[in-house]
Each structure stands twice: as structure tokens, then as C-alpha cells.
Amino acid sequence: MPQITGVTVEDVRFPTSLTADGSDAMNKDGDYSAAYVVLHTDGVDSAGAPLAGHGLTFTIGRGNDIVVAAAAHQAHRLVGLDVTTMAADMGAVYRLLTSDSQLRWLGPEKGVIHLSLAAVLNAAWDLAARLADKPLWRLLTDMSPEQLVDIADLRYLSDALTRDEALAILRAKQSTKADRLAELARTGYPAYTTSAGWLGYGDDKLRRLCQEAVDSGYGYVKLKVGADLDDDIRRCRIAREILGPHRNLMIDANQVWDVDQAIEWVKALAQFSPLWIEEPTSPDDILGHAAVRRAVAPVGVATGEHCHNRVMFKQLFQAEAIDFCQLDTGRLASINEIVAVLLLAAKFDVPVCPHAGGVGLCEMVQHVSVLDYVAISGDLTGRVTEFVDHLHEHFTDPCVVRDTGWGTGYVLPSTPGYSTRMHPASIAQYRFPDGLYWAAAEPATVSSPEPYVIAGGTATPAGR
Amino acid sequence: MPQITGVTVEDVRFPTSLTADGSDAMNKDGDYSAAYVVLHTDGVDSAGAPLAGHGLTFTIGRGNDIVVAAAAHQAHRLVGLDVTTMAADMGAVYRLLTSDSQLRWLGPEKGVIHLSLAAVLNAAWDLAARLADKPLWRLLTDMSPEQLVDIADLRYLSDALTRDEALAILRAKQSTKADRLAELARTGYPAYTTSAGWLGYGDDKLRRLCQEAVDSGYGYVKLKVGADLDDDIRRCRIAREILGPHRNLMIDANQVWDVDQAIEWVKALAQFSPLWIEEPTSPDDILGHAAVRRAVAPVGVATGEHCHNRVMFKQLFQAEAIDFCQLDTGRLASINEIVAVLLLAAKFDVPVCPHAGGVGLCEMVQHVSVLDYVAISGDLTGRVTEFVDHLHEHFTDPCVVRDTGWGTGYVLPSTPGYSTRMHPASIAQYRFPDGLYWAAAEPATVSSPEPYVIAGGTATPAGR
């Protein structure tokens, strides 16, 4: 019986700020990063290679070290566990990791300790799927309704969703799961692209990338907005010209507006018929999103990449605040919390269009979207999953998105696990600050404050 | 002109888990801790001692090191600042520290990076008050309405409170500030005690401490509840017997219930006429608190110690979810965010009864409550500030709470600063893990996971 024998957590950062990839109105210079957790075991996988679980959460640079430190705090509690026992009761693993009341104080269930928990649990789920020699979507869709409910964290949700209601949702889909899986194997899961619309790109690049998206079979393109209204009008006009009247344009403000300002700005862009406005204001402002939604209809409201836990999603649904749920696989506490949100979304009939991009998020969301369609919502109406075409080359089993003849979509992953294992060579290159890339980088391009020294309980910026 | 010449951030932990001080239904074994920030300068104070700013945030043990690391990330940005310039524009200091979009991703405005921001800004406010040679409450109540609004973070609040409305609230109190200050100098600011009611205390200790509270002049006592209903009924009966019918009993569940369960449990305790139920459910559940409040009236609903930012408080007010606002000086981003919440509370007519206890929270809240009464709410109705009588001996200017003849209250602090400077000897004793206390502690009593090693971007639990 394999056991978890050790843990490593690594700080991996890609210098994306050099090219304005990922730039938006709130985040101008992110260095896309991963707090990357490996759970080592003494077992071997079906190919005879060492069995290990690989998981991550996504950050945009500075502070990734803080998440790494928090993940190390949490992950070490898994060392010594029997992998078969663990995989048979992933609800217990979740409760073990969330049972530390002292760490809970630092959230609860939000911010750094929740991001790091996601990384650790993502690694645990990857390990469980590798042990079963299945892609994670297969492990999950093979589960019975009772098994899925047992892994889900339903705490604080019972006023909106009881365990019995959750079971009823899952049982209603049980007999037709195979049909939907066969469909997805044929068509892929619908995808849209954000690669065209980063705020730091000029008009010519925007025009070219929109055209490439159309040529690649995309029916959806998303633009970043919110820095300057005149610029936004010009950029939306370019995008709409190229997309034509029938493809979908989405816009994303990344939280830059107050509520009233959001309403005014979106009304000025409504002439371009956006499908949704994403993150119009503070991600914590449930009532604010509801007010924006009432005011800007028929433009939809979408949010979720910064929605920090299931209790916030519960309220977004209860308040009828959103048209699209963009849960994030690096921010929610992995499959255990994601299943709870998928169940809530199904009950409230809100389509889930997961946030992706970043580092490894596309690799993860494909499993979640398959689970949602096959076992929980049973519906593709209004569903489309984000795809950003960068950094996939660092993963051993990158997601595949292509025109299947039914539109552009994620192709069902075929290899075991959660698709989040990185190439050792990528880690050696981009580990911060000692990887080959960062060690050789000009100090001015190392987008980090001066390092600090922690010694004997004292943290002091180095050189002061 | 003094400059900030350096920063130290220290991990200070007190072994409170040994005595069950601070125990409640969610937090059974906290080691009360501080992430303690010192901003060093090359100046001297009015007594000729080195001028420095001292601030902290409160945690309950494990993970305090994570907050220390985050505070070091943020605090180093203040090094080199001219202290006089800084003190003259504390709004700019706030914006400087919150302008890092990469760190913002880890929240935003919540969890570890917000706790650490509070610690750093608390130190900056302590420094500003020491430079002015005033207690912080005096520095703040001496400000004009325009100055107070300029330091407040009103972002994301304009749908509930505009800058003009904020100014109007402050201007209406301006001409009568001196009267209210004179009153507080005479009466103190009303306080209540939680020291009697920790969940880990037996019935005899509970009875004795309730009697001591009554004998000390308290009109309010708070009990922890939520682990076992029969125990709660017995404990509330004991407390009510000793308090009699006219003193106030409050109960605190520390987030253990789902919404429906909270309603049922509080109804069973309503026979003891509690003034409020505190933290009945998830601190993120705004709509849940509103549902509890509608169901359990006339028992009031109180929350705030885990309410992570002003946007959450805005919604608690908009949704009419709480009767008492228990903002926390270690969780909100110091005076800049606290002033915004005090203004919102004044507009929505909700009394502010700050959360205290912990480490250093009592020292800070006294300044906040004075500011609230003198310059913002102008009202004491329904206001009472928490006091817990422990760990004050570690501060050089501990708060003073006594029966002033007008009831038990906080005596106006008279020394310059925010009252958050710790004795060097206390730090030497309780710094984790190398202070004299922890170095000598039995390993089994050191309430921490095994240490981990971060080297070259990799965090590994030591000894694995």
C-alpha cells in the first residue's frame, strides 16, 4: 500500500509582465506564477513511474512565496497517510486540512490560507486520480450520487441546499451520464478565448488576434475594459466588426468600478451587445453585483475568479446577482468545495463558466466542466469555459483545445490525474528566485521587492 | 526631519492554550499571538527616546509566521519615507501599501495580506501619533472633517455613502466635539467583559467570574455558546442568576452554526434574554445574518471580528443584517478603513461595539471608540466596547478599565501613540520559536506543526 512519504512546495514564476500578457485594468504587470505542491509516495503508477500527486494554485507574482509557506504548513499533515485510504475518503482529507482552528483564524476560508489549501487539495485529487489510473473527470463521473455528496463541503449551505436536495440533483442525472460523456467525446466542451483582448495590447494586435480567434472557430471573444471609456468604445467596435453580429463578445473590468460607475460604463458599452460584464466591482460586493445586474440587463453579469468560497457563491445565487458563475479551481478549496458550488448553481439554474487562463487553470477546468455537464447540471445551455493559450508548454499533459467540427472546445483529457504535473525542466528554469531564468535575469526585471530575511522569528528586509 | 530607517516584524506567541483562556466553540486551543511590526526612524520623541512606530495584528498561533512574512513584504515599502511627510498624508501611505496589484491577487483585501496590512498601518498610525506627541484618539479627533475623509478608504462604497454624505456626518459633530471629550474624560468609554465566559471554564469558575464582574461594576457579561445546547442552557442560567434581570448577558457562537440551526439554538436560549447573539454563522454570510436577525428578534445580531473589509460591512448594513457592528482593529486595514466603516455605521444608525481581547486589541479599540463617539456617531446609545483582562502586562501603555462611578469603562489613554508598544522583555520571552519561553518549552506544548524549511524557492517540512 503506497504511503505519502513527503511533500515539496515550489515557487514557480513566469515573467509574463515583460509582454503584457494578462494585463487588465486592475493587474497591469502580473508575473503569472504557481505555488506548486508535490505529494511524494513510495508507490508506482501503472506505467511503472513513481506515483505522486501534483497540484497548484495560481498567483500573479509577488507573494507567491507567502502562499508556498502556507501550503507547506498544510501539506505536511498528509505525510504518512496511506494513499488508498486517502483516495477512498477524500471528504476526510478535506476535513483534516480544514480542521486547524489556528490557521482558520487567518481566513476563515479566504485569502492566502484558502489559496494554499486549494493547491494542496488539488495535489491530493491528482494523486487519487493517478492511483485509480483515471483522468480526474472520469474518477468523479464514476462516483455515485452518495459518494459525490460525501466529498462535498455543504457546511453553511443548508439554508440554500440540503443534502437531500443535492442527492436528488445528482440522482436525476445518474442514468444518462453515459450519453453526455459520449457527446463530449465527440464535440469537446465549448471554449472561449481571452487571448485576444488583454488591455496592454494595441489596436492592430487586438484586430489580428480577434481575426485569428474567428478563424480558429471561436464563437466567443473576451476583452478587458475599464481603464478608459473612449479606448473601450474603440476596442469594442474593432472586436464587434471582426466578430460580426452573431458571435459573442464579453467584457471584463477586473473590479475597477464602484457600483454606480459600473452601471454607467456598461450602459455606454451596451451598444456592442456584450454577452456579459465580468467583475464589474469588488468581488465581495454581492448586493452590488445584484444592483448592477438589475440595471444593465440584457447584458449579463459574471463573476467568480475572486469569489473566495462557497458561502459567497451561495449568496450570489440567493441575491440573483449573477448570470454566469465563474468559479476558480485555484481559489476554491478544490473538488470538495467546487462540487458544492456546482450543486448550488444547478439548483439556482445559473450556468457555470469557469475562470481559466493563469498557470494550469485551463488544465484543471476541463475536468470540472466535464463533471458539471455529465453528473450535475446535465446542461450545456449558456455554458462556455475560458481558454487562454499560453504557458501550456510547461505541463506534461497540456489541455487540448481545437475546432472539433462542432465549434472550438476542450478535448476530453485522456491521461490519469488532474493534468497539473509540470515538466521538471520548467521548474528548474522558472523556480523563484533560484531557477536558471531568474538567477540570470537583470535585477530590474525581477518583479519582486527586495528579499527579506526571516531568522529566529524576525523578518527583516535584507540589506536594511 | 526623521526618516523611516528600517523595519522589523516579529512573531510573538503567548501560550494561552495551556489555560483555556480564549476557548470557544470554534477555537479550542488558541495561542494568542501578534505579528508585531516596528517602524524604526532616526528621530527622537518628546522624551528624547528613539522615535518608532509599533503596530500589530492578532492571530491565534500557527500561521502567525505567514502573517509576519506578508507584513515584511508590505512594510519594507515604507523605508526611506520622511515621517513628517508621511504623517501629513496618511491616505497616501494607505494607497502606497495597497497599490501592489500582485499582492492584491492574494486577497483582495482579505485574509493574510489584509491582516498584515493592518499590522503595518497600525504601526504607521502609532508613529504618526508619536510624532505629533498625542494619543492617537487625540490626533484623530483634532482632524477636520476634510482631513478625516481624506484618510478614509471610500472605494466601493459610493452606492451607500458618498464623500459628501461623509463630510456632512462629520461636520454635524464638529462644533460639539469638545463637550463629548469632556464627558468621556469624566465617565470613561463603556466596557463589557468576556473574561468570565470562555467555553473551557467549569461552572464554578464561571459562577465566580460572573460574580467578580458584577462586583467590579460591569453591566454586561458575555458567554461563549454553541458546543452543546444543554450545557449552554445551564451556563446561561448560572450567568443570568448572578447578573439579575437588569444587567446584560450576551452570547457568542463563534460561527459554528448553519443558518437554520442558529435560529433554532438561539430561540432555545432566548429565555435568558440575551442582548445579542454574536457570530451565529459564517462571517461571510451577509444574507444568512439577515435571516437570523429577522427570526430571533428581539435578540440582536452582532458580528464583525471576522468581517474582513468595509465592503462586507457595507452590505451587512444595506441588508439590515446586524444590530451591533463589531469591527476589529487587527482585521480591517487600520484607521483608514475603520473610519470608512464608522461613517457607514453612523449613516445606517448601527452602534459600533468593537471586538477586543486577543493581544493588544483592547489597547487599540479604546482609541477607535473615542473617535467614533467624539467625531462621528456622537452617540453612546447601545455602545459598549469589549474588554478582556489578560496579556495587558506586555504593553508599555496598557489600557485602563475601571469603575469610574458612571459604570465600568475605558479611561482615556494619555500617552502618545496607539498604545501598542510591547515591552522588549516580553518579546524576548515569547518570540516564536526562539524566545526564552518557547526555547525552554516541552516540544509537546509547542503548539505548532513541525517546522518547514524554505530554501531556494522550495518549502519542505523539516525532517521529512
Short mmCIF file of N, CA and C in Angstrom, two decimals, chain B residues 2 24 79 87 120 124 174 181 215 223 241 259-260 285 308 322 327 343 373 377-378 459:
data_model
loop_
_atom_site.label_atom_id
_atom_site.label_comp_id
_atom_site.label_asym_id
_atom_site.label_seq_id
_atom_site.Cartn_x
_atom_site.Cartn_y
_atom_site.Cartn_z
N PRO B 2 12.90 63.42 10.63
CA PRO B 2 13.17 61.98 10.78
C PRO B 2 12.71 61.19 9.56
N ASP B 24 -13.43 28.78 22.74
CA ASP B 24 -14.83 28.90 22.33
C ASP B 24 -15.16 27.72 21.44
N VAL B 79 10.24 52.11 4.11
CA VAL B 79 11.61 52.50 4.48
C VAL B 79 12.10 53.62 3.56
N ALA B 87 3.13 61.44 7.91
CA ALA B 87 2.07 61.74 8.87
C ALA B 87 1.09 62.77 8.33
N VAL B 120 0.93 46.64 9.67
CA VAL B 120 1.87 47.67 9.16
C VAL B 120 1.25 49.06 9.31
N ALA B 124 2.20 52.47 11.43
CA ALA B 124 2.35 53.80 10.81
C ALA B 124 1.50 54.83 11.56
N GLN B 174 -18.91 68.52 14.45
CA GLN B 174 -17.68 69.29 14.63
C GLN B 174 -17.74 70.25 15.82
N LEU B 181 -15.76 65.00 24.45
CA LEU B 181 -14.46 64.64 25.03
C LEU B 181 -14.44 64.86 26.53
N ASP B 215 -19.30 42.53 40.77
CA ASP B 215 -18.68 43.29 41.86
C ASP B 215 -17.78 44.41 41.33
N LEU B 223 -20.98 35.29 27.28
CA LEU B 223 -20.66 33.86 27.37
C LEU B 223 -20.46 33.27 25.99
N GLU B 241 -28.70 34.19 36.72
CA GLU B 241 -28.93 34.21 38.17
C GLU B 241 -28.06 35.27 38.85
N VAL B 259 -27.40 28.43 9.16
CA VAL B 259 -28.39 29.48 9.41
C VAL B 259 -29.61 28.95 10.18
N ASP B 260 -30.18 27.86 9.69
CA ASP B 260 -31.39 27.35 10.33
C ASP B 260 -31.11 26.85 11.75
N ASP B 285 -21.49 35.30 5.59
CA ASP B 285 -22.88 35.11 5.18
C ASP B 285 -23.75 36.30 5.58
N HIS B 308 -14.14 40.97 6.95
CA HIS B 308 -12.78 41.23 6.51
C HIS B 308 -12.54 42.58 5.87
N ILE B 322 -27.39 43.26 10.88
CA ILE B 322 -26.83 43.28 12.24
C ILE B 322 -27.38 44.45 13.05
N LEU B 327 -16.46 45.78 14.59
CA LEU B 327 -15.24 45.88 13.78
C LEU B 327 -14.00 45.52 14.60
N LEU B 343 -18.15 55.64 9.52
CA LEU B 343 -19.04 56.54 8.79
C LEU B 343 -20.26 55.80 8.25
N TYR B 373 -17.31 58.19 19.05
CA TYR B 373 -18.27 59.00 19.81
C TYR B 373 -18.03 60.49 19.60
N SER B 377 -20.20 59.29 15.36
CA SER B 377 -21.59 58.96 15.69
C SER B 377 -22.21 59.98 16.64
N GLY B 378 -21.39 60.52 17.56
CA GLY B 378 -21.92 61.45 18.55
C GLY B 378 -22.93 60.82 19.49
N ALA B 459 9.73 24.92 -0.26
CA ALA B 459 9.41 24.75 1.16
C ALA B 459 9.24 23.27 1.42
#
